[in-house]
Amino acid sequence: GIQVEQSPPDLILQEGANSTLRCNFSDSVNNLQWFHQNPWGQLINLFYIPSGTKQNGRLSATTVATERYSLLYISSSQTTDSGVYFCAVDPQGGSEKLVFGKGMKLTVNP
Amino acid sequence: SAVISQKPSRDICQRGTSLTIQCQVDSQVTMMFWYRQQPGQSLTLIATANQGSEATYESGFVIDKFPISRPNLTFSTLTVSNMSPEDSSIYLCSVEDPSGIYEQYFGPGTRLTVT
């Protein structure tokens, strides 16, 4: 099956710093989503981005489907950005099932 | 988007017992999905539930252990049967955006601890 790799696995930042999270996938996909899981376990939708670039406030994302990767940018990080970030893909030929990467734990210190 | 609620939000259960988790969506959706997240791990799909048909289970998950019901287009249940401590996880249901975009939204999850 498709492999979804996220990097880095963990990241510690000072408040105000910028960061880039990467998601590589091994095969063609219909869809790609980025999620933030807060400390209570809730998965928050960040981006639905099968291709192209989107921005939402301090966050932006870019997916280059032909090269099978996606990037999530966090600028001017805040302590509330802490948590686990997941990339998930729906492989082509699948049934709208999401395959998740292992996640990236972000800690933003004040 | 879709608004999803789950009950219970958390529970502590004894081994050998069963727990049924409910998932309610605020609009009609064709497909509902159940995921498991073991401690410190990523999410793994358990099964896909379509209204009016048997759920489709992923490799490693069986109906006897995780029976699923889907009585209508806004509701589903997942039962975790004959529980053991290894079943301690967060269980999440998800749905696709009812507008037709293939974006998935997740419920708040049910945090299960088996003692």
PDB file of C-alpha atoms in Angstrom:
ATOM      1  CA  GLY A   1       0.000   0.000   0.000  1.00  0.00           C
ATOM      2  CA  ILE A   2       0.897   3.656  -0.130  1.00  0.00           C
ATOM      3  CA  GLN A   3       3.541   4.951   2.257  1.00  0.00           C
ATOM      4  CA  VAL A   4       3.176   8.340   3.928  1.00  0.00           C
ATOM      5  CA  GLU A   5       6.263   9.763   5.591  1.00  0.00           C
ATOM      6  CA  GLN A   6       6.355  12.896   7.669  1.00  0.00           C
ATOM      7  CA  SER A   7       9.402  14.847   8.724  1.00  0.00           C
ATOM      8  CA  PRO A   8      10.698  15.885  11.111  1.00  0.00           C
ATOM      9  CA  PRO A   9       9.150  13.512  13.674  1.00  0.00           C
ATOM     10  CA  ASP A  10       9.474  16.057  16.457  1.00  0.00           C
ATOM     11  CA  LEU A  11      10.190  19.765  16.622  1.00  0.00           C
ATOM     12  CA  ILE A  12      10.690  22.189  19.484  1.00  0.00           C
ATOM     13  CA  LEU A  13      10.420  25.901  18.784  1.00  0.00           C
ATOM     14  CA  GLN A  14      10.449  29.169  20.617  1.00  0.00           C
ATOM     15  CA  GLU A  15       7.350  31.281  20.246  1.00  0.00           C
ATOM     16  CA  GLY A  16       7.595  33.460  17.169  1.00  0.00           C
ATOM     17  CA  ALA A  17       9.714  31.062  15.136  1.00  0.00           C
ATOM     18  CA  ASN A  18       8.736  29.652  11.744  1.00  0.00           C
ATOM     19  CA  SER A  19       8.647  25.990  10.752  1.00  0.00           C
ATOM     20  CA  THR A  20       8.119  23.742   7.756  1.00  0.00           C
ATOM     21  CA  LEU A  21       6.619  20.274   7.968  1.00  0.00           C
ATOM     22  CA  ARG A  22       7.024  17.860   5.095  1.00  0.00           C
ATOM     23  CA  CYS A  23       4.873  14.961   3.900  1.00  0.00           C
ATOM     24  CA  ASN A  24       6.130  12.541   1.247  1.00  0.00           C
ATOM     25  CA  PHE A  25       3.880   9.921  -0.285  1.00  0.00           C
ATOM     26  CA  SER A  26       4.870   6.960  -2.406  1.00  0.00           C
ATOM     27  CA  ASP A  27       2.062   6.873  -4.979  1.00  0.00           C
ATOM     28  CA  SER A  28      -0.490   9.067  -6.693  1.00  0.00           C
ATOM     29  CA  VAL A  29      -3.286  10.419  -4.544  1.00  0.00           C
ATOM     30  CA  ASN A  30      -6.766  11.828  -5.049  1.00  0.00           C
ATOM     31  CA  ASN A  31      -6.687  13.979  -1.957  1.00  0.00           C
ATOM     32  CA  LEU A  32      -4.380  15.166   0.788  1.00  0.00           C
ATOM     33  CA  GLN A  33      -5.305  16.687   4.117  1.00  0.00           C
ATOM     34  CA  TRP A  34      -3.377  18.252   6.977  1.00  0.00           C
ATOM     35  CA  PHE A  35      -4.693  17.946  10.522  1.00  0.00           C
ATOM     36  CA  HIS A  36      -3.716  19.304  13.911  1.00  0.00           C
ATOM     37  CA  GLN A  37      -4.478  17.081  16.887  1.00  0.00           C
ATOM     38  CA  ASN A  38      -4.821  19.112  20.039  1.00  0.00           C
ATOM     39  CA  PRO A  39      -3.918  17.838  23.522  1.00  0.00           C
ATOM     40  CA  TRP A  40      -7.516  16.646  24.020  1.00  0.00           C
ATOM     41  CA  GLY A  41      -7.294  14.384  20.981  1.00  0.00           C
ATOM     42  CA  GLN A  42      -9.517  16.415  18.680  1.00  0.00           C
ATOM     43  CA  LEU A  43      -8.456  16.404  15.026  1.00  0.00           C
ATOM     44  CA  ILE A  44      -8.723  19.869  13.538  1.00  0.00           C
ATOM     45  CA  ASN A  45      -8.861  20.219   9.758  1.00  0.00           C
ATOM     46  CA  LEU A  46      -6.136  22.561   8.571  1.00  0.00           C
ATOM     47  CA  PHE A  47      -6.065  22.097   4.814  1.00  0.00           C
ATOM     48  CA  TYR A  48      -7.673  20.007   2.125  1.00  0.00           C
ATOM     49  CA  ILE A  49      -5.024  20.353  -0.556  1.00  0.00           C
ATOM     50  CA  PRO A  50      -4.676  17.691  -3.269  1.00  0.00           C
ATOM     51  CA  SER A  51      -2.603  20.176  -5.271  1.00  0.00           C
ATOM     52  CA  GLY A  52      -1.542  23.806  -5.303  1.00  0.00           C
ATOM     53  CA  THR A  53      -1.105  26.291  -2.482  1.00  0.00           C
ATOM     54  CA  LYS A  54      -3.490  27.539   0.176  1.00  0.00           C
ATOM     55  CA  GLN A  55      -3.144  29.968   3.028  1.00  0.00           C
ATOM     56  CA  ASN A  56      -5.114  30.438   6.207  1.00  0.00           C
ATOM     57  CA  GLY A  57      -3.757  33.089   8.524  1.00  0.00           C
ATOM     58  CA  ARG A  58      -0.316  32.105   9.792  1.00  0.00           C
ATOM     59  CA  LEU A  59      -0.554  28.703   8.147  1.00  0.00           C
ATOM     60  CA  SER A  60      -0.057  27.812   4.529  1.00  0.00           C
ATOM     61  CA  ALA A  61       0.330  24.585   2.608  1.00  0.00           C
ATOM     62  CA  THR A  62       1.653  23.514  -0.762  1.00  0.00           C
ATOM     63  CA  THR A  63       1.176  20.170  -2.480  1.00  0.00           C
ATOM     64  CA  VAL A  64       3.205  19.187  -5.542  1.00  0.00           C
ATOM     65  CA  ALA A  65       1.305  16.106  -6.616  1.00  0.00           C
ATOM     66  CA  THR A  66       3.619  15.266  -9.527  1.00  0.00           C
ATOM     67  CA  GLU A  67       6.563  15.065  -7.116  1.00  0.00           C
ATOM     68  CA  ARG A  68       4.507  13.415  -4.366  1.00  0.00           C
ATOM     69  CA  TYR A  69       5.056  15.760  -1.470  1.00  0.00           C
ATOM     70  CA  SER A  70       3.288  18.404   0.545  1.00  0.00           C
ATOM     71  CA  LEU A  71       4.597  21.125   2.846  1.00  0.00           C
ATOM     72  CA  LEU A  72       2.897  22.814   5.777  1.00  0.00           C
ATOM     73  CA  TYR A  73       4.304  26.190   6.841  1.00  0.00           C
ATOM     74  CA  ILE A  74       3.701  27.664  10.258  1.00  0.00           C
ATOM     75  CA  SER A  75       4.811  31.244  10.697  1.00  0.00           C
ATOM     76  CA  SER A  76       5.175  33.223  13.929  1.00  0.00           C
ATOM     77  CA  SER A  77       4.381  30.127  15.969  1.00  0.00           C
ATOM     78  CA  GLN A  78       2.331  30.387  19.155  1.00  0.00           C
ATOM     79  CA  THR A  79       2.083  28.072  22.148  1.00  0.00           C
ATOM     80  CA  THR A  80      -1.390  27.089  20.964  1.00  0.00           C
ATOM     81  CA  ASP A  81       0.207  25.601  17.838  1.00  0.00           C
ATOM     82  CA  SER A  82       1.617  22.811  20.002  1.00  0.00           C
ATOM     83  CA  GLY A  83       0.290  19.339  19.323  1.00  0.00           C
ATOM     84  CA  VAL A  84       0.634  16.658  16.696  1.00  0.00           C
ATOM     85  CA  TYR A  85       0.350  17.407  12.994  1.00  0.00           C
ATOM     86  CA  PHE A  86      -0.810  14.674  10.640  1.00  0.00           C
ATOM     87  CA  CYS A  87      -0.706  14.394   6.902  1.00  0.00           C
ATOM     88  CA  ALA A  88      -3.267  11.999   5.406  1.00  0.00           C
ATOM     89  CA  VAL A  89      -3.808  10.917   1.821  1.00  0.00           C
ATOM     90  CA  ASP A  90      -6.521   9.200  -0.171  1.00  0.00           C
ATOM     91  CA  PRO A  91      -4.695   6.951  -2.653  1.00  0.00           C
ATOM     92  CA  GLN A  92      -5.841   6.907  -6.268  1.00  0.00           C
ATOM     93  CA  GLY A  93      -7.966   3.886  -6.904  1.00  0.00           C
ATOM     94  CA  GLY A  94      -8.992   3.777  -3.270  1.00  0.00           C
ATOM     95  CA  SER A  95     -12.392   4.327  -1.698  1.00  0.00           C
ATOM     96  CA  GLU A  96     -11.991   7.702  -0.063  1.00  0.00           C
ATOM     97  CA  LYS A  97     -10.109   6.055   2.799  1.00  0.00           C
ATOM     98  CA  LEU A  98      -7.442   8.167   4.427  1.00  0.00           C
ATOM     99  CA  VAL A  99      -3.972   6.773   5.055  1.00  0.00           C
ATOM    100  CA  PHE A 100      -2.197   8.714   7.780  1.00  0.00           C
ATOM    101  CA  GLY A 101       1.452   9.486   8.298  1.00  0.00           C
ATOM    102  CA  LYS A 102       2.963   8.880  11.708  1.00  0.00           C
ATOM    103  CA  GLY A 103       2.572  12.507  12.697  1.00  0.00           C
ATOM    104  CA  MET A 104       4.915  15.258  13.838  1.00  0.00           C
ATOM    105  CA  LYS A 105       4.901  16.465  17.434  1.00  0.00           C
ATOM    106  CA  LEU A 106       5.381  20.209  17.684  1.00  0.00           C
ATOM    107  CA  THR A 107       6.181  21.907  20.968  1.00  0.00           C
ATOM    108  CA  VAL A 108       6.186  25.697  21.049  1.00  0.00           C
ATOM    109  CA  ASN A 109       7.736  27.152  24.179  1.00  0.00           C
ATOM    110  CA  PRO A 110       6.914  30.636  25.456  1.00  0.00           C
TER     111      PRO A 110
ATOM    112  CA  SER B   1     -18.347  20.954   6.584  1.00  0.00           C
ATOM    113  CA  ALA B   2     -19.993  18.545   9.007  1.00  0.00           C
ATOM    114  CA  VAL B   3     -20.520  18.655  12.746  1.00  0.00           C
ATOM    115  CA  ILE B   4     -19.951  15.294  14.389  1.00  0.00           C
ATOM    116  CA  SER B   5     -20.605  14.241  17.964  1.00  0.00           C
ATOM    117  CA  GLN B   6     -19.542  11.055  19.727  1.00  0.00           C
ATOM    118  CA  LYS B   7     -20.719   9.395  22.903  1.00  0.00           C
ATOM    119  CA  PRO B   8     -19.233   8.640  25.323  1.00  0.00           C
ATOM    120  CA  SER B   9     -16.300  11.044  25.255  1.00  0.00           C
ATOM    121  CA  ARG B  10     -14.323   8.727  27.496  1.00  0.00           C
ATOM    122  CA  ASP B  11     -14.806   5.561  29.481  1.00  0.00           C
ATOM    123  CA  ILE B  12     -12.939   3.163  31.696  1.00  0.00           C
ATOM    124  CA  CYS B  13     -13.997  -0.448  31.234  1.00  0.00           C
ATOM    125  CA  GLN B  14     -13.069  -3.809  32.658  1.00  0.00           C
ATOM    126  CA  ARG B  15     -11.546  -6.480  30.483  1.00  0.00           C
ATOM    127  CA  GLY B  16     -13.993  -8.918  28.986  1.00  0.00           C
ATOM    128  CA  THR B  17     -16.789  -6.357  28.693  1.00  0.00           C
ATOM    129  CA  SER B  18     -18.048  -4.506  25.611  1.00  0.00           C
ATOM    130  CA  LEU B  19     -18.561  -0.823  24.861  1.00  0.00           C
ATOM    131  CA  THR B  20     -20.705   0.743  22.154  1.00  0.00           C
ATOM    132  CA  ILE B  21     -19.633   4.111  20.790  1.00  0.00           C
ATOM    133  CA  GLN B  22     -22.137   6.334  19.039  1.00  0.00           C
ATOM    134  CA  CYS B  23     -21.432   8.764  16.217  1.00  0.00           C
ATOM    135  CA  GLN B  24     -23.998  11.371  15.149  1.00  0.00           C
ATOM    136  CA  VAL B  25     -23.644  13.733  12.172  1.00  0.00           C
ATOM    137  CA  ASP B  26     -25.632  16.902  11.597  1.00  0.00           C
ATOM    138  CA  SER B  27     -26.327  16.107   7.933  1.00  0.00           C
ATOM    139  CA  GLN B  28     -26.857  13.067   5.753  1.00  0.00           C
ATOM    140  CA  VAL B  29     -23.674  11.404   4.533  1.00  0.00           C
ATOM    141  CA  THR B  30     -23.091   8.337   2.425  1.00  0.00           C
ATOM    142  CA  MET B  31     -19.943   6.999   4.023  1.00  0.00           C
ATOM    143  CA  MET B  32     -18.845   6.976   7.634  1.00  0.00           C
ATOM    144  CA  PHE B  33     -15.456   5.770   8.787  1.00  0.00           C
ATOM    145  CA  TRP B  34     -14.190   4.423  12.099  1.00  0.00           C
ATOM    146  CA  TYR B  35     -10.537   4.867  13.111  1.00  0.00           C
ATOM    147  CA  ARG B  36      -8.470   3.730  16.050  1.00  0.00           C
ATOM    148  CA  GLN B  37      -5.554   5.633  17.531  1.00  0.00           C
ATOM    149  CA  GLN B  38      -3.473   3.636  19.969  1.00  0.00           C
ATOM    150  CA  PRO B  39      -1.432   5.577  22.554  1.00  0.00           C
ATOM    151  CA  GLY B  40       1.330   7.588  20.904  1.00  0.00           C
ATOM    152  CA  GLN B  41       0.458   6.232  17.473  1.00  0.00           C
ATOM    153  CA  SER B  42      -1.160   7.443  14.294  1.00  0.00           C
ATOM    154  CA  LEU B  43      -4.697   6.736  13.142  1.00  0.00           C
ATOM    155  CA  THR B  44      -5.624   3.412  11.574  1.00  0.00           C
ATOM    156  CA  LEU B  45      -8.841   2.779   9.691  1.00  0.00           C
ATOM    157  CA  ILE B  46     -10.994   0.054  11.236  1.00  0.00           C
ATOM    158  CA  ALA B  47     -13.889  -0.034   8.778  1.00  0.00           C
ATOM    159  CA  THR B  48     -16.083   1.884   6.382  1.00  0.00           C
ATOM    160  CA  ALA B  49     -19.811   1.957   7.092  1.00  0.00           C
ATOM    161  CA  ASN B  50     -22.373   2.573   4.370  1.00  0.00           C
ATOM    162  CA  GLN B  51     -26.050   2.825   5.147  1.00  0.00           C
ATOM    163  CA  GLY B  52     -27.958  -0.287   4.212  1.00  0.00           C
ATOM    164  CA  SER B  53     -24.997  -2.587   3.749  1.00  0.00           C
ATOM    165  CA  GLU B  54     -22.460  -4.488   5.793  1.00  0.00           C
ATOM    166  CA  ALA B  55     -19.444  -2.559   6.952  1.00  0.00           C
ATOM    167  CA  THR B  56     -16.182  -3.134   5.102  1.00  0.00           C
ATOM    168  CA  TYR B  57     -13.325  -3.999   7.438  1.00  0.00           C
ATOM    169  CA  GLU B  58      -9.630  -3.333   6.934  1.00  0.00           C
ATOM    170  CA  SER B  59      -7.016  -6.004   7.288  1.00  0.00           C
ATOM    171  CA  GLY B  60      -6.509  -6.916  10.921  1.00  0.00           C
ATOM    172  CA  PHE B  61     -10.007  -5.943  12.043  1.00  0.00           C
ATOM    173  CA  VAL B  62     -12.941  -8.365  12.207  1.00  0.00           C
ATOM    174  CA  ILE B  63     -16.661  -7.972  12.634  1.00  0.00           C
ATOM    175  CA  ASP B  64     -16.832 -10.183  15.728  1.00  0.00           C
ATOM    176  CA  LYS B  65     -14.474  -7.850  17.571  1.00  0.00           C
ATOM    177  CA  PHE B  66     -15.732  -4.530  16.142  1.00  0.00           C
ATOM    178  CA  PRO B  67     -19.375  -4.880  15.054  1.00  0.00           C
ATOM    179  CA  ILE B  68     -20.703  -1.751  13.363  1.00  0.00           C
ATOM    180  CA  SER B  69     -24.234  -0.579  12.741  1.00  0.00           C
ATOM    181  CA  ARG B  70     -25.360   2.075  10.284  1.00  0.00           C
ATOM    182  CA  PRO B  71     -29.143   2.350  10.613  1.00  0.00           C
ATOM    183  CA  ASN B  72     -29.503   5.672   8.755  1.00  0.00           C
ATOM    184  CA  LEU B  73     -27.543   8.394   6.954  1.00  0.00           C
ATOM    185  CA  THR B  74     -26.701  10.394  10.089  1.00  0.00           C
ATOM    186  CA  PHE B  75     -25.796   7.768  12.687  1.00  0.00           C
ATOM    187  CA  SER B  76     -23.459   4.852  13.294  1.00  0.00           C
ATOM    188  CA  THR B  77     -22.230   2.784  16.208  1.00  0.00           C
ATOM    189  CA  LEU B  78     -19.004   0.884  16.801  1.00  0.00           C
ATOM    190  CA  THR B  79     -18.855  -1.788  19.474  1.00  0.00           C
ATOM    191  CA  VAL B  80     -15.564  -2.888  20.963  1.00  0.00           C
ATOM    192  CA  SER B  81     -16.228  -6.440  22.157  1.00  0.00           C
ATOM    193  CA  ASN B  82     -14.586  -8.617  24.765  1.00  0.00           C
ATOM    194  CA  MET B  83     -12.129  -5.875  25.577  1.00  0.00           C
ATOM    195  CA  SER B  84      -8.540  -6.303  26.669  1.00  0.00           C
ATOM    196  CA  PRO B  85      -6.020  -3.653  27.760  1.00  0.00           C
ATOM    197  CA  GLU B  86      -4.670  -3.638  24.192  1.00  0.00           C
ATOM    198  CA  ASP B  87      -7.961  -2.065  23.104  1.00  0.00           C
ATOM    199  CA  SER B  88      -7.172   1.068  25.113  1.00  0.00           C
ATOM    200  CA  SER B  89      -7.214   3.729  22.402  1.00  0.00           C
ATOM    201  CA  ILE B  90      -8.987   6.758  21.057  1.00  0.00           C
ATOM    202  CA  TYR B  91     -11.753   5.742  18.666  1.00  0.00           C
ATOM    203  CA  LEU B  92     -12.806   8.336  16.110  1.00  0.00           C
ATOM    204  CA  CYS B  93     -15.518   8.441  13.523  1.00  0.00           C
ATOM    205  CA  SER B  94     -15.268  10.544  10.408  1.00  0.00           C
ATOM    206  CA  VAL B  95     -17.380  11.526   7.438  1.00  0.00           C
ATOM    207  CA  GLU B  96     -16.824  13.122   4.091  1.00  0.00           C
ATOM    208  CA  ASP B  97     -18.018  16.656   3.500  1.00  0.00           C
ATOM    209  CA  PRO B  98     -21.721  16.288   2.601  1.00  0.00           C
ATOM    210  CA  SER B  99     -21.350  18.924  -0.127  1.00  0.00           C
ATOM    211  CA  GLY B 100     -19.506  16.383  -2.257  1.00  0.00           C
ATOM    212  CA  ILE B 101     -15.950  17.525  -1.660  1.00  0.00           C
ATOM    213  CA  TYR B 102     -13.842  14.579  -0.521  1.00  0.00           C
ATOM    214  CA  GLU B 103     -12.646  16.315   2.612  1.00  0.00           C
ATOM    215  CA  GLN B 104     -13.045  14.273   5.776  1.00  0.00           C
ATOM    216  CA  TYR B 105     -14.109  15.625   9.133  1.00  0.00           C
ATOM    217  CA  PHE B 106     -13.589  13.871  12.429  1.00  0.00           C
ATOM    218  CA  GLY B 107     -15.599  13.577  15.573  1.00  0.00           C
ATOM    219  CA  PRO B 108     -14.066  14.508  18.931  1.00  0.00           C
ATOM    220  CA  GLY B 109     -13.153  10.903  19.674  1.00  0.00           C
ATOM    221  CA  THR B 110     -13.880   8.427  22.450  1.00  0.00           C
ATOM    222  CA  ARG B 111     -10.980   7.814  24.816  1.00  0.00           C
ATOM    223  CA  LEU B 112     -11.225   4.218  26.037  1.00  0.00           C
ATOM    224  CA  THR B 113      -9.184   2.742  28.862  1.00  0.00           C
ATOM    225  CA  VAL B 114      -9.463  -0.977  29.574  1.00  0.00           C
ATOM    226  CA  THR B 115      -8.275  -2.209  32.968  1.00  0.00           C
TER     227      THR B 115
END
